[in-house]
CSV table of C-alpha atoms in Angstrom, one decimal:
chain,number,residue,atom,x,y,z
A,1,MET,CA,-6.4,15.0,-49.0
A,2,SER,CA,-9.8,16.4,-49.8
A,3,LEU,CA,-12.7,16.1,-47.4
A,4,SER,CA,-14.9,14.6,-50.2
A,5,LEU,CA,-12.5,11.7,-50.7
A,6,LEU,CA,-12.4,11.1,-46.9
A,7,SER,CA,-16.2,11.1,-46.8
A,8,ALA,CA,-16.5,8.8,-49.8
A,9,ALA,CA,-14.0,6.4,-48.3
A,10,ALA,CA,-15.7,6.3,-44.9
A,11,ALA,CA,-19.1,5.7,-46.6
A,12,GLY,CA,-17.5,2.9,-48.7
A,13,HIS,CA,-16.0,1.3,-45.6
A,14,SER,CA,-19.3,1.3,-43.7
A,15,ALA,CA,-20.8,-1.2,-46.3
A,16,THR,CA,-19.1,-4.4,-45.1
A,17,PRO,CA,-19.0,-7.1,-47.9
A,18,ALA,CA,-21.0,-10.3,-47.3
A,19,TRP,CA,-17.8,-12.4,-47.3
A,20,ALA,CA,-16.4,-10.2,-44.5
A,21,MET,CA,-19.5,-10.6,-42.4
A,22,LEU,CA,-19.2,-14.4,-42.8
A,23,ALA,CA,-15.5,-14.1,-41.7
A,24,TYR,CA,-16.5,-12.1,-38.7
A,25,LEU,CA,-19.2,-14.6,-37.9
A,26,ALA,CA,-16.6,-17.4,-38.0
A,27,SER,CA,-14.4,-15.4,-35.7
A,28,GLY,CA,-17.3,-15.0,-33.3
A,29,VAL,CA,-17.9,-18.7,-33.3
A,30,LEU,CA,-14.2,-19.4,-32.6
A,31,PHE,CA,-14.3,-16.8,-29.7
A,32,ILE,CA,-17.3,-18.7,-28.2
A,33,LEU,CA,-15.4,-22.0,-28.6
A,34,ALA,CA,-12.4,-20.3,-26.9
A,35,LEU,CA,-14.5,-19.3,-23.9
A,36,ARG,CA,-15.9,-22.8,-23.8
A,37,GLY,CA,-12.5,-24.3,-23.8
A,38,LEU,CA,-11.1,-21.9,-21.2
A,39,SER,CA,-13.9,-23.1,-18.8
A,40,SER,CA,-11.9,-26.3,-18.0
A,41,PRO,CA,-8.1,-26.8,-17.5
A,42,GLY,CA,-8.3,-29.9,-19.7
A,43,THR,CA,-9.5,-27.9,-22.7
A,44,SER,CA,-7.8,-24.6,-22.0
A,45,ARG,CA,-5.0,-25.1,-24.5
A,46,ALA,CA,-7.5,-25.8,-27.3
A,47,GLY,CA,-9.5,-22.8,-26.1
A,48,ASN,CA,-6.5,-20.6,-26.5
A,49,ARG,CA,-5.9,-21.9,-30.0
A,50,TYR,CA,-9.5,-21.2,-31.0
A,51,GLY,CA,-9.1,-17.6,-29.7
A,52,MET,CA,-5.9,-17.0,-31.6
A,53,ILE,CA,-7.3,-18.3,-34.8
A,54,GLY,CA,-10.4,-16.3,-34.4
A,55,MET,CA,-8.5,-13.1,-33.7
A,56,THR,CA,-6.2,-13.7,-36.7
A,57,ILE,CA,-9.2,-14.1,-39.0
A,58,ALA,CA,-10.8,-10.9,-37.6
A,59,VAL,CA,-7.6,-8.8,-38.0
A,60,VAL,CA,-6.9,-10.0,-41.5
A,61,THR,CA,-10.5,-9.4,-42.5
A,62,THR,CA,-10.5,-5.9,-41.1
A,63,LEU,CA,-7.3,-5.1,-43.0
A,64,LEU,CA,-8.7,-6.4,-46.2
A,65,VAL,CA,-12.1,-4.6,-45.8
A,66,HIS,CA,-10.7,-1.4,-44.4
A,67,PRO,CA,-7.3,-0.7,-46.0
A,68,PRO,CA,-6.4,3.0,-45.3
A,69,LEU,CA,-8.1,4.3,-48.5
A,70,MET,CA,-5.8,2.2,-50.7
A,71,THR,CA,-8.7,0.5,-52.4
A,72,ASP,CA,-10.4,3.8,-53.2
A,73,TRP,CA,-7.1,5.2,-54.7
A,74,LEU,CA,-6.6,2.1,-56.9
A,75,LYS,CA,-10.2,2.5,-58.2
A,76,CYS,CA,-9.8,6.1,-59.2
A,77,GLY,CA,-6.4,5.5,-60.8
A,78,SER,CA,-4.6,8.4,-62.5
A,79,SER,CA,-7.3,10.8,-61.4
A,80,CYS,CA,-6.1,10.6,-57.9
A,81,ASP,CA,-3.4,12.9,-56.5
A,82,ASN,CA,-0.1,11.2,-56.1
A,83,ALA,CA,0.1,12.7,-52.6
A,84,VAL,CA,-3.0,10.6,-51.8
A,85,ALA,CA,-1.2,7.5,-52.8
A,86,VAL,CA,1.8,8.3,-50.7
A,87,LEU,CA,-0.4,9.0,-47.6
A,88,ASP,CA,-2.4,5.8,-48.2
A,89,THR,CA,0.7,3.7,-48.5
A,90,LEU,CA,2.1,5.3,-45.3
A,91,GLY,CA,-1.1,4.5,-43.5
A,92,LEU,CA,-0.9,0.8,-44.4
A,93,VAL,CA,2.8,0.7,-43.4
A,94,GLU,CA,1.9,2.3,-40.1
A,95,ILE,CA,-0.8,-0.3,-39.4
A,96,LEU,CA,1.6,-3.2,-40.2
A,97,ALA,CA,4.4,-1.6,-38.1
A,98,ALA,CA,2.0,-1.1,-35.2
A,99,ILE,CA,1.0,-4.8,-35.4
A,100,ALA,CA,4.6,-5.9,-35.5
A,101,ILE,CA,5.6,-3.7,-32.6
A,102,GLY,CA,2.6,-4.7,-30.5
A,103,GLY,CA,3.0,-8.4,-31.3
A,104,GLY,CA,6.7,-8.2,-30.5
A,105,ILE,CA,6.1,-6.6,-27.2
A,106,GLY,CA,3.4,-9.2,-26.3
A,107,TRP,CA,5.7,-12.1,-27.3
A,108,PHE,CA,8.5,-10.7,-25.2
A,109,ILE,CA,6.3,-10.2,-22.2
A,110,ALA,CA,4.8,-13.6,-22.5
A,111,ARG,CA,8.2,-15.2,-22.6
A,112,ARG,CA,9.5,-13.4,-19.6
A,113,ILE,CA,6.6,-13.0,-17.3
A,114,ALA,CA,6.5,-15.1,-14.2
A,115,MET,CA,3.3,-16.8,-13.2
A,116,THR,CA,3.4,-14.8,-9.9
A,117,ASP,CA,3.1,-11.6,-11.9
A,118,MET,CA,0.3,-12.8,-14.2
A,119,PRO,CA,-2.5,-11.0,-12.2
A,120,GLN,CA,-0.9,-7.6,-12.5
A,121,LEU,CA,-0.1,-8.3,-16.1
A,122,VAL,CA,-3.8,-9.0,-16.8
A,123,ALA,CA,-4.7,-5.7,-15.0
A,124,ALA,CA,-2.2,-3.8,-17.1
A,125,PHE,CA,-3.6,-5.3,-20.3
A,126,HIS,CA,-7.1,-4.3,-19.2
A,127,SER,CA,-5.9,-0.7,-18.7
A,128,LEU,CA,-4.5,-0.7,-22.3
A,129,VAL,CA,-7.8,-1.9,-23.7
A,130,GLY,CA,-9.6,1.0,-21.8
A,131,LEU,CA,-7.1,3.6,-23.0
A,132,ALA,CA,-7.4,2.4,-26.6
A,133,ALA,CA,-11.2,2.8,-26.4
A,134,VAL,CA,-10.7,6.4,-25.1
A,135,LEU,CA,-8.2,7.2,-27.9
A,136,VAL,CA,-10.4,5.8,-30.6
A,137,GLY,CA,-13.4,7.7,-29.2
A,138,TRP,CA,-11.4,11.0,-29.2
A,139,ALA,CA,-10.1,10.3,-32.7
A,140,ALA,CA,-13.7,9.8,-34.0
A,141,TYR,CA,-14.8,13.0,-32.2
A,142,LEU,CA,-11.9,15.1,-33.7
A,143,ASN,CA,-12.2,13.6,-37.2
A,144,PRO,CA,-15.7,12.3,-37.6
A,145,GLU,CA,-15.7,12.4,-41.4
A,146,ALA,CA,-13.0,9.7,-41.5
A,147,PHE,CA,-15.3,7.5,-39.4
A,148,GLY,CA,-18.4,8.2,-41.5
A,149,ILE,CA,-20.5,9.4,-38.5
A,150,VAL,CA,-21.4,12.9,-39.8
A,151,GLY,CA,-25.0,13.7,-40.6
A,152,ALA,CA,-26.5,15.9,-43.3
A,153,ASP,CA,-26.2,18.9,-41.0
A,154,GLY,CA,-22.4,18.5,-40.7
A,155,GLN,CA,-22.7,17.4,-37.1
A,156,ILE,CA,-21.9,14.0,-35.6
A,157,ASN,CA,-25.0,11.8,-35.6
A,158,PRO,CA,-26.8,11.8,-32.2
A,159,VAL,CA,-26.6,8.0,-31.9
A,160,SER,CA,-22.9,8.1,-32.7
A,161,ARG,CA,-22.4,10.7,-30.0
A,162,LEU,CA,-24.1,8.4,-27.5
A,163,GLU,CA,-21.8,5.6,-28.6
A,164,LEU,CA,-18.8,7.9,-28.3
A,165,GLY,CA,-19.8,9.1,-24.9
A,166,LEU,CA,-20.4,5.6,-23.5
A,167,GLY,CA,-17.3,4.1,-25.1
A,168,ILE,CA,-15.0,6.9,-23.8
A,169,ALA,CA,-16.6,6.7,-20.3
A,170,ILE,CA,-16.3,2.9,-20.0
A,171,GLY,CA,-12.8,3.0,-21.4
A,172,ALA,CA,-11.6,5.7,-19.0
A,173,ILE,CA,-13.1,3.9,-16.0
A,174,THR,CA,-11.4,0.6,-17.2
A,175,PHE,CA,-8.1,2.4,-17.6
A,176,SER,CA,-7.9,4.2,-14.3
A,177,GLY,CA,-9.5,1.3,-12.3
A,178,SER,CA,-7.0,-1.1,-13.9
A,179,VAL,CA,-4.1,1.1,-13.0
A,180,ILE,CA,-5.1,1.1,-9.4
A,181,ALA,CA,-5.6,-2.7,-9.5
A,182,PHE,CA,-2.2,-3.1,-11.0
A,183,LEU,CA,-0.6,-1.0,-8.3
A,184,LYS,CA,-2.3,-3.0,-5.6
A,185,LEU,CA,-1.5,-6.4,-7.1
A,186,ALA,CA,2.1,-5.4,-7.7
A,187,GLY,CA,2.5,-4.2,-4.1
A,188,LYS,CA,3.1,-0.6,-5.1
A,189,MET,CA,0.0,0.4,-3.1
A,190,SER,CA,-1.5,-1.0,0.1
A,191,GLY,CA,-3.8,-4.0,-0.4
A,192,ALA,CA,-5.9,-2.7,2.5
A,193,PRO,CA,-9.1,-0.7,1.7
A,194,ILE,CA,-8.4,3.0,1.3
A,195,LEU,CA,-11.6,4.6,2.5
A,196,LEU,CA,-12.6,8.2,1.6
A,197,PRO,CA,-15.2,10.1,3.6
A,198,ALA,CA,-18.6,10.2,1.9
A,199,ARG,CA,-17.3,7.9,-0.8
A,200,HIS,CA,-20.7,6.5,-1.7
A,201,VAL,CA,-22.2,9.9,-2.2
A,202,ILE,CA,-19.1,11.0,-4.3
A,203,ASN,CA,-19.3,7.9,-6.4
A,204,LEU,CA,-23.0,8.1,-7.1
A,205,GLY,CA,-22.8,11.8,-7.8
A,206,THR,CA,-19.9,11.3,-10.3
A,207,LEU,CA,-21.7,8.4,-12.1
A,208,LEU,CA,-24.9,10.4,-12.4
A,209,ALA,CA,-22.9,13.4,-13.8
A,210,ILE,CA,-21.3,11.1,-16.4
A,211,LEU,CA,-24.7,9.7,-17.5
A,212,GLY,CA,-26.2,13.2,-17.6
A,213,LEU,CA,-23.4,14.6,-19.6
A,214,THR,CA,-23.5,11.7,-22.0
A,215,GLY,CA,-27.2,12.4,-22.6
A,216,PHE,CA,-26.4,16.1,-23.0
A,217,PHE,CA,-23.7,15.2,-25.5
A,218,MET,CA,-26.4,13.9,-27.9
A,219,ILE,CA,-27.7,17.5,-28.0
A,220,ASP,CA,-24.5,19.5,-27.8
A,221,GLN,CA,-21.2,18.1,-29.1
A,222,SER,CA,-19.1,20.9,-27.6
A,223,LEU,CA,-15.6,20.0,-26.7
A,224,TRP,CA,-16.1,20.8,-23.0
A,225,VAL,CA,-18.8,18.1,-22.7
A,226,ILE,CA,-16.8,15.2,-24.0
A,227,ALA,CA,-13.7,16.5,-22.1
A,228,THR,CA,-15.7,16.6,-18.8
A,229,ILE,CA,-17.0,13.1,-19.4
A,230,THR,CA,-13.5,11.8,-20.0
A,231,VAL,CA,-12.1,13.5,-16.8
A,232,LEU,CA,-15.0,12.3,-14.6
A,233,ALA,CA,-14.7,8.8,-15.9
A,234,PHE,CA,-11.0,8.6,-15.2
A,235,LEU,CA,-11.8,9.9,-11.7
A,236,ILE,CA,-14.6,7.4,-11.0
A,237,GLY,CA,-12.4,4.5,-12.1
A,238,PHE,CA,-9.9,5.6,-9.4
A,239,LEU,CA,-12.5,6.1,-6.8
A,240,LEU,CA,-14.2,2.7,-7.4
A,241,ILE,CA,-11.1,0.6,-6.9
A,242,ILE,CA,-9.2,2.2,-4.1
A,243,PRO,CA,-11.7,1.2,-1.4
A,244,ILE,CA,-11.5,-2.5,-2.3
A,245,GLY,CA,-9.3,-4.7,-0.2
A,246,GLY,CA,-6.8,-7.3,-1.3
A,247,ALA,CA,-9.0,-10.3,-0.5
A,248,ASP,CA,-11.5,-9.1,-3.1
A,249,MET,CA,-9.0,-8.4,-5.9
A,250,PRO,CA,-9.8,-11.4,-8.0
A,251,VAL,CA,-13.4,-10.2,-8.4
A,252,VAL,CA,-12.0,-6.7,-9.3
A,253,VAL,CA,-9.8,-8.3,-12.1
A,254,SER,CA,-12.8,-10.2,-13.5
A,255,MET,CA,-15.0,-7.1,-13.3
A,256,LEU,CA,-12.5,-4.9,-15.0
A,257,ASN,CA,-12.2,-7.6,-17.7
A,258,SER,CA,-16.0,-7.1,-18.2
A,259,TYR,CA,-15.6,-3.3,-18.4
A,260,SER,CA,-12.9,-3.6,-21.1
A,261,GLY,CA,-15.2,-5.8,-23.2
A,262,TRP,CA,-18.1,-3.4,-23.1
A,263,ALA,CA,-15.7,-0.5,-23.9
A,264,ALA,CA,-14.5,-2.5,-27.0
A,265,ALA,CA,-18.1,-3.2,-28.0
A,266,ALA,CA,-19.1,0.5,-27.8
A,267,MET,CA,-16.1,1.4,-30.0
A,268,GLY,CA,-17.2,-1.4,-32.4
A,269,PHE,CA,-20.4,0.5,-33.0
A,270,THR,CA,-18.5,3.7,-33.7
A,271,LEU,CA,-16.2,1.9,-36.2
A,272,SER,CA,-19.1,-0.1,-37.7
A,273,ASN,CA,-17.0,-3.2,-37.0
A,274,SER,CA,-19.1,-6.3,-36.2
A,275,ALA,CA,-16.0,-8.3,-35.0
A,276,MET,CA,-15.3,-5.7,-32.3
A,277,ILE,CA,-19.0,-5.7,-31.3
A,278,ILE,CA,-19.1,-9.5,-31.0
A,279,THR,CA,-15.8,-9.8,-29.3
A,280,GLY,CA,-16.5,-7.0,-26.9
A,281,ALA,CA,-19.9,-8.4,-26.0
A,282,LEU,CA,-18.5,-11.8,-25.4
A,283,VAL,CA,-15.7,-10.5,-23.1
A,284,GLY,CA,-18.1,-8.1,-21.3
A,285,SER,CA,-20.8,-10.7,-20.7
A,286,SER,CA,-18.4,-13.5,-19.7
A,287,GLY,CA,-16.6,-11.2,-17.4
A,288,ALA,CA,-19.8,-10.1,-15.8
A,289,ILE,CA,-21.0,-13.7,-15.4
A,290,LEU,CA,-17.6,-14.7,-13.8
A,291,SER,CA,-17.8,-11.8,-11.4
A,292,TYR,CA,-21.4,-12.8,-10.4
A,293,ILE,CA,-20.3,-16.4,-9.8
A,294,MET,CA,-17.3,-15.3,-7.7
A,295,CYS,CA,-19.5,-12.8,-5.8
A,296,LYS,CA,-21.9,-15.6,-5.0
A,297,ALA,CA,-19.1,-17.8,-3.9
A,298,MET,CA,-17.8,-15.0,-1.6
A,299,ASN,CA,-21.2,-14.0,-0.3
A,300,ARG,CA,-20.8,-10.5,-1.9
A,301,GLY,CA,-23.4,-8.5,-3.6
A,302,PHE,CA,-23.0,-8.2,-7.4
A,303,LEU,CA,-24.5,-4.6,-7.5
A,304,SER,CA,-22.1,-3.5,-4.7
A,305,VAL,CA,-19.2,-4.8,-6.8
A,306,ILE,CA,-20.2,-2.6,-9.7
A,307,ALA,CA,-20.5,0.4,-7.3
A,308,GLY,CA,-17.1,-0.3,-5.8
A,309,GLY,CA,-18.5,-0.7,-2.3
A,310,PHE,CA,-17.7,-4.3,-1.4
A,311,GLY,CA,-14.9,-5.1,0.9
A,312,ALA,CA,-14.8,-1.4,2.0
A,313,GLU,CA,-16.0,-1.5,5.5
A,314,ALA,CA,-13.7,-0.3,8.2
A,315,ALA,CA,-11.8,-3.2,9.7
A,316,ALA,CA,-9.3,-4.0,12.4
A,317,SER,CA,-6.8,-5.4,9.9
A,318,GLY,CA,-4.1,-3.1,11.1
A,319,GLU,CA,-4.6,-3.8,14.8
A,320,VAL,CA,-1.7,-5.4,16.7
A,321,ARG,CA,-2.8,-8.9,17.9
A,322,GLU,CA,-1.6,-10.2,21.2
A,323,GLN,CA,1.1,-12.9,21.0
A,324,ARG,CA,-0.4,-16.4,21.4
A,325,PRO,CA,1.4,-19.8,21.7
A,326,TRP,CA,1.9,-21.7,18.5
A,327,LYS,CA,3.7,-24.9,17.6
A,328,ARG,CA,6.5,-25.2,15.0
A,329,GLY,CA,7.0,-28.3,12.9
A,330,SER,CA,9.7,-29.6,10.7
A,331,ALA,CA,9.8,-31.3,7.3
A,332,GLU,CA,10.5,-34.6,8.9
A,333,ASP,CA,7.4,-34.2,11.2
A,334,ALA,CA,5.3,-33.4,8.2
A,335,ALA,CA,6.7,-36.2,6.1
A,336,TYR,CA,6.0,-38.8,8.8
A,337,MET,CA,2.4,-37.7,9.5
A,338,LEU,CA,1.6,-37.3,5.8
A,339,GLY,CA,2.9,-40.8,5.0
A,340,GLU,CA,0.8,-42.3,7.8
A,341,ALA,CA,-2.4,-40.5,6.7
A,342,GLU,CA,-5.2,-42.0,4.7
A,343,LYS,CA,-6.5,-38.8,3.3
A,344,VAL,CA,-4.7,-35.5,2.6
A,345,ILE,CA,-6.3,-32.3,1.3
A,346,ILE,CA,-3.9,-29.7,-0.1
A,347,ILE,CA,-4.9,-26.0,-0.1
A,348,PRO,CA,-2.6,-23.9,-2.3
A,349,GLY,CA,-2.5,-20.1,-2.2
A,350,TYR,CA,-0.5,-17.2,-3.5
A,351,GLY,CA,2.5,-18.2,-1.4
A,352,MET,CA,2.8,-21.3,-3.6
A,353,ALA,CA,2.8,-19.1,-6.6
A,354,VAL,CA,5.5,-16.8,-5.2
A,355,SER,CA,7.9,-19.6,-4.5
A,356,GLN,CA,6.9,-21.6,-7.7
A,357,ALA,CA,6.3,-24.7,-5.6
A,358,GLN,CA,3.7,-26.3,-7.8
A,359,HIS,CA,6.0,-28.8,-9.3
A,360,ALA,CA,7.4,-29.9,-5.9
A,361,LEU,CA,3.9,-30.1,-4.6
A,362,ARG,CA,2.8,-32.4,-7.4
A,363,GLU,CA,5.9,-34.6,-6.7
A,364,MET,CA,4.8,-34.7,-3.0
A,365,GLY,CA,1.3,-35.8,-4.1
A,366,ASP,CA,2.8,-38.5,-6.3
A,367,LEU,CA,4.9,-39.8,-3.4
A,368,LEU,CA,1.9,-39.9,-1.1
A,369,LYS,CA,-0.2,-41.7,-3.6
A,370,ALA,CA,2.5,-44.3,-4.1
A,371,LYS,CA,2.2,-44.9,-0.3
A,372,GLY,CA,-1.6,-45.5,-0.7
A,373,VAL,CA,-2.6,-42.0,0.6
A,374,GLU,CA,-5.7,-40.4,-1.0
A,375,VAL,CA,-4.7,-36.9,-2.2
A,376,LYS,CA,-7.0,-34.1,-3.2
A,377,TYR,CA,-6.4,-30.4,-4.0
A,378,ALA,CA,-8.9,-27.7,-2.7
A,379,ILE,CA,-9.1,-24.5,-4.8
A,380,HIS,CA,-10.9,-21.4,-3.4
A,381,PRO,CA,-12.5,-19.1,-6.0
A,382,VAL,CA,-10.3,-16.2,-4.9
A,383,ALA,CA,-7.1,-18.0,-4.1
A,384,GLY,CA,-4.3,-16.1,-5.7
A,385,ARG,CA,-4.6,-12.7,-7.3
A,386,MET,CA,-6.9,-13.5,-10.2
A,387,PRO,CA,-9.7,-16.0,-11.1
A,388,GLY,CA,-8.3,-19.5,-11.8
A,389,HIS,CA,-4.7,-18.6,-10.6
A,390,MET,CA,-4.2,-21.8,-8.7
A,391,ASN,CA,-5.9,-24.0,-11.4
A,392,VAL,CA,-3.4,-22.6,-13.9
A,393,LEU,CA,-0.4,-23.3,-11.7
A,394,LEU,CA,-1.5,-26.9,-10.9
A,395,ALA,CA,-2.3,-27.6,-14.5
A,396,GLU,CA,1.2,-26.3,-15.4
A,397,ALA,CA,2.6,-28.9,-12.9
A,398,ASN,CA,0.5,-31.7,-14.5
A,399,VAL,CA,-1.6,-32.3,-11.5
A,400,PRO,CA,-4.5,-34.6,-12.6
A,401,TYR,CA,-7.7,-32.6,-13.1
A,402,ASP,CA,-9.8,-35.1,-11.3
A,403,GLU,CA,-7.8,-34.5,-8.1
A,404,VAL,CA,-8.7,-30.7,-8.1
A,405,PHE,CA,-11.9,-29.6,-6.4
A,406,GLU,CA,-13.7,-26.3,-5.8
A,407,LEU,CA,-14.7,-25.1,-2.4
A,408,GLU,CA,-18.3,-26.2,-2.5
A,409,ASP,CA,-17.4,-29.7,-3.7
A,410,ILE,CA,-14.7,-30.5,-1.0
A,411,ASN,CA,-15.4,-28.4,2.1
A,412,SER,CA,-17.5,-31.1,3.7
A,413,GLU,CA,-14.6,-33.6,3.4
A,414,PHE,CA,-12.2,-31.8,5.8
A,415,ALA,CA,-14.1,-33.5,8.7
A,416,THR,CA,-12.8,-36.9,7.3
A,417,ALA,CA,-9.3,-35.7,6.4
A,418,ASP,CA,-6.3,-36.8,8.4
A,419,VAL,CA,-4.2,-33.8,7.2
A,420,ALA,CA,-5.1,-30.4,5.8
A,421,PHE,CA,-1.9,-29.2,4.1
A,422,ILE,CA,-2.0,-25.4,3.6
A,423,ILE,CA,0.8,-24.0,1.3
A,424,GLY,CA,0.9,-20.3,1.0
A,425,ALA,CA,-2.8,-19.7,1.5
A,426,ASN,CA,-4.2,-17.5,4.4
A,427,ASP,CA,-7.4,-15.6,3.9
A,428,VAL,CA,-9.2,-18.5,2.3
A,429,VAL,CA,-8.7,-20.6,5.4
A,430,ASN,CA,-9.2,-17.9,8.0
A,431,PRO,CA,-12.2,-18.5,10.3
A,432,ALA,CA,-12.5,-14.8,11.0
A,433,ALA,CA,-14.6,-14.8,7.8
A,434,LYS,CA,-17.2,-16.7,9.8
A,435,THR,CA,-16.9,-15.2,13.2
A,436,ASP,CA,-15.5,-11.6,13.1
A,437,LYS,CA,-18.0,-9.1,11.7
A,438,SER,CA,-15.4,-6.4,11.8
A,439,SER,CA,-13.1,-8.3,9.5
A,440,PRO,CA,-12.7,-7.2,5.9
A,441,ILE,CA,-13.2,-10.8,4.8
A,442,TYR,CA,-16.4,-11.4,6.9
A,443,GLY,CA,-19.0,-13.3,5.0
A,444,MET,CA,-16.5,-14.9,2.6
A,445,PRO,CA,-16.9,-18.7,2.5
A,446,VAL,CA,-13.6,-20.3,3.7
A,447,PHE,CA,-12.3,-23.9,3.9
A,448,ASP,CA,-13.1,-25.6,7.2
A,449,VAL,CA,-9.5,-26.7,7.8
A,450,ASP,CA,-10.2,-26.6,11.6
A,451,LYS,CA,-12.2,-29.8,11.2
A,452,ALA,CA,-9.1,-31.8,10.0
A,453,LYS,CA,-7.3,-34.0,12.5
A,454,GLN,CA,-4.0,-32.4,11.7
A,455,VAL,CA,-3.1,-29.1,10.0
A,456,PHE,CA,0.3,-28.2,8.4
A,457,PHE,CA,0.6,-24.5,7.6
A,458,ILE,CA,3.5,-23.4,5.4
A,459,LYS,CA,4.4,-19.7,5.5
A,460,ARG,CA,7.6,-17.7,5.6
A,461,SER,CA,7.2,-16.3,9.1
A,462,MET,CA,4.8,-15.7,11.9
A,463,GLY,CA,5.2,-12.0,11.4
A,464,GLY,CA,3.2,-11.7,8.2
A,465,VAL,CA,-0.5,-11.8,7.6
A,466,GLY,CA,-2.7,-12.5,4.6
A,467,TYR,CA,-3.3,-10.1,1.7
A,468,ALA,CA,-6.3,-8.8,3.5
A,469,GLY,CA,-4.1,-7.9,6.5
A,470,VAL,CA,-5.9,-10.2,9.0
A,471,ASP,CA,-4.4,-12.5,11.6
A,472,ASN,CA,-5.4,-16.1,11.4
A,473,ASP,CA,-6.7,-18.2,14.3
A,474,VAL,CA,-5.6,-21.4,12.5
A,475,PHE,CA,-2.0,-20.6,13.4
A,476,TYR,CA,-2.8,-21.2,17.0
A,477,MET,CA,-5.0,-24.3,16.9
A,478,ASP,CA,-3.9,-27.3,18.9
A,479,GLN,CA,-3.7,-29.5,15.8
A,480,THR,CA,-1.7,-27.0,13.8
A,481,LEU,CA,2.0,-27.2,13.1
A,482,MET,CA,3.6,-24.2,11.5
A,483,LEU,CA,6.2,-24.9,8.8
A,484,LEU,CA,8.1,-21.7,8.6
A,485,ALA,CA,10.2,-21.5,5.4
A,486,ASP,CA,10.1,-20.8,1.7
A,487,ALA,CA,7.2,-23.0,0.4
A,488,LYS,CA,9.2,-24.6,-2.4
A,489,LYS,CA,12.2,-25.5,-0.1
A,490,MET,CA,9.9,-26.9,2.6
A,491,VAL,CA,8.0,-29.1,0.2
A,492,GLU,CA,11.3,-30.3,-1.4
A,493,ASP,CA,12.6,-31.2,2.1
A,494,ILE,CA,9.3,-33.1,2.8
A,495,ASN,CA,9.8,-35.0,-0.5
A,496,LYS,CA,13.3,-36.0,0.5
A,497,ALA,CA,12.0,-37.3,3.8
A,498,LEU,CA,9.1,-39.1,2.1
A,499,ALA,CA,11.5,-40.8,-0.4
A,500,HIS,CA,13.6,-42.4,2.4
């Protein structure tokens, strides 16, 4: 295929028709409605539908506006080489085949994935978005004529070089950072902070080198420049995430989500695709806002999140704690006290997700309400392994939305609660966050369960600690009864006792 045909096709593709711009605008509006819907469990299903419709419109519009040179071949008719027609047809088939394969894989994963594995799945998807941005950037660098980014001097336009450099850098950071997050969330790597000597100096130096080389790339488009940017970006993504402890992983997931959005937006400029720019900007900005909200809720600094420095102080999480006396309870004990209570606050955590106890927990709440007990659910911003993890599980079990409260709305009510029922949570109720400055979770707001008259704490055994690796003084309080068992089985046994 001749270079002139490629150049003409790229130039033609850059002029987006008015109807396509309107379609992309409609997609953007639907994406905004999707974000709005996902802000509440009650409207989340509608939000998902808006997002799917918007993405379908964007993909179909892109295929119609940017078929792989097919339109150009049809226009030139018999004057075109038959080989061109074959290549164009193969390109369209490849795109449709890729959509079918990717859609099939996504459908298969969505059908089989357990809710407990959702956080690492999200991290894995973020890594794919980052890798896609890197590959698109390299494709544009290696074949700039096809992307219509070549200037009159035969070189890539300086502005396009800036877009390429930033897109590849952000994409590489997103990819390697998401891979580390996936390994931590999946238990393939320790959830404790992995601290490197002089890490802040190394991180800052690497980031400055990436920015400097990106600026230099606008002057010199040599292969070694973009290759060095790519390698350094992959490296800094790794370095930024490994010092972060498990307690802060939900913030990491939301921050990587933001990175993936900005990477997509940068590639949207390279491809002259307004839908990618709009979608990437929405994902990037919403992820950044969510990260800021979570950092504020955890008393973390937003800038330190970006720098990968939060949760990275040396801590005594691995120290052996002396054995202290604790009291063990039974399902019958819990059922009796819960049934006699006037107000019960339930605090779910990752242990509930692991055992899939949300449906049994909702049944317990219904049984208690039938006895005249006031039941509320307390959700911490970082409960679970990703933002909104507990909200999703409770919504799946049809827990009424008006019974679910965030930390700042319910924390003052523990002083008037008869029972604080903790199921699978640990770090979010750990008073070390308020008292122990050496703790990796120090400064994180936690539930004041120690103010409740009675505490029931469901966990598998006394040998384990929370994801942050910190022992919990709540285990040893006078009003605490430890219910050591699988969370789902324990709640089911409590329900049987309540029903009699």
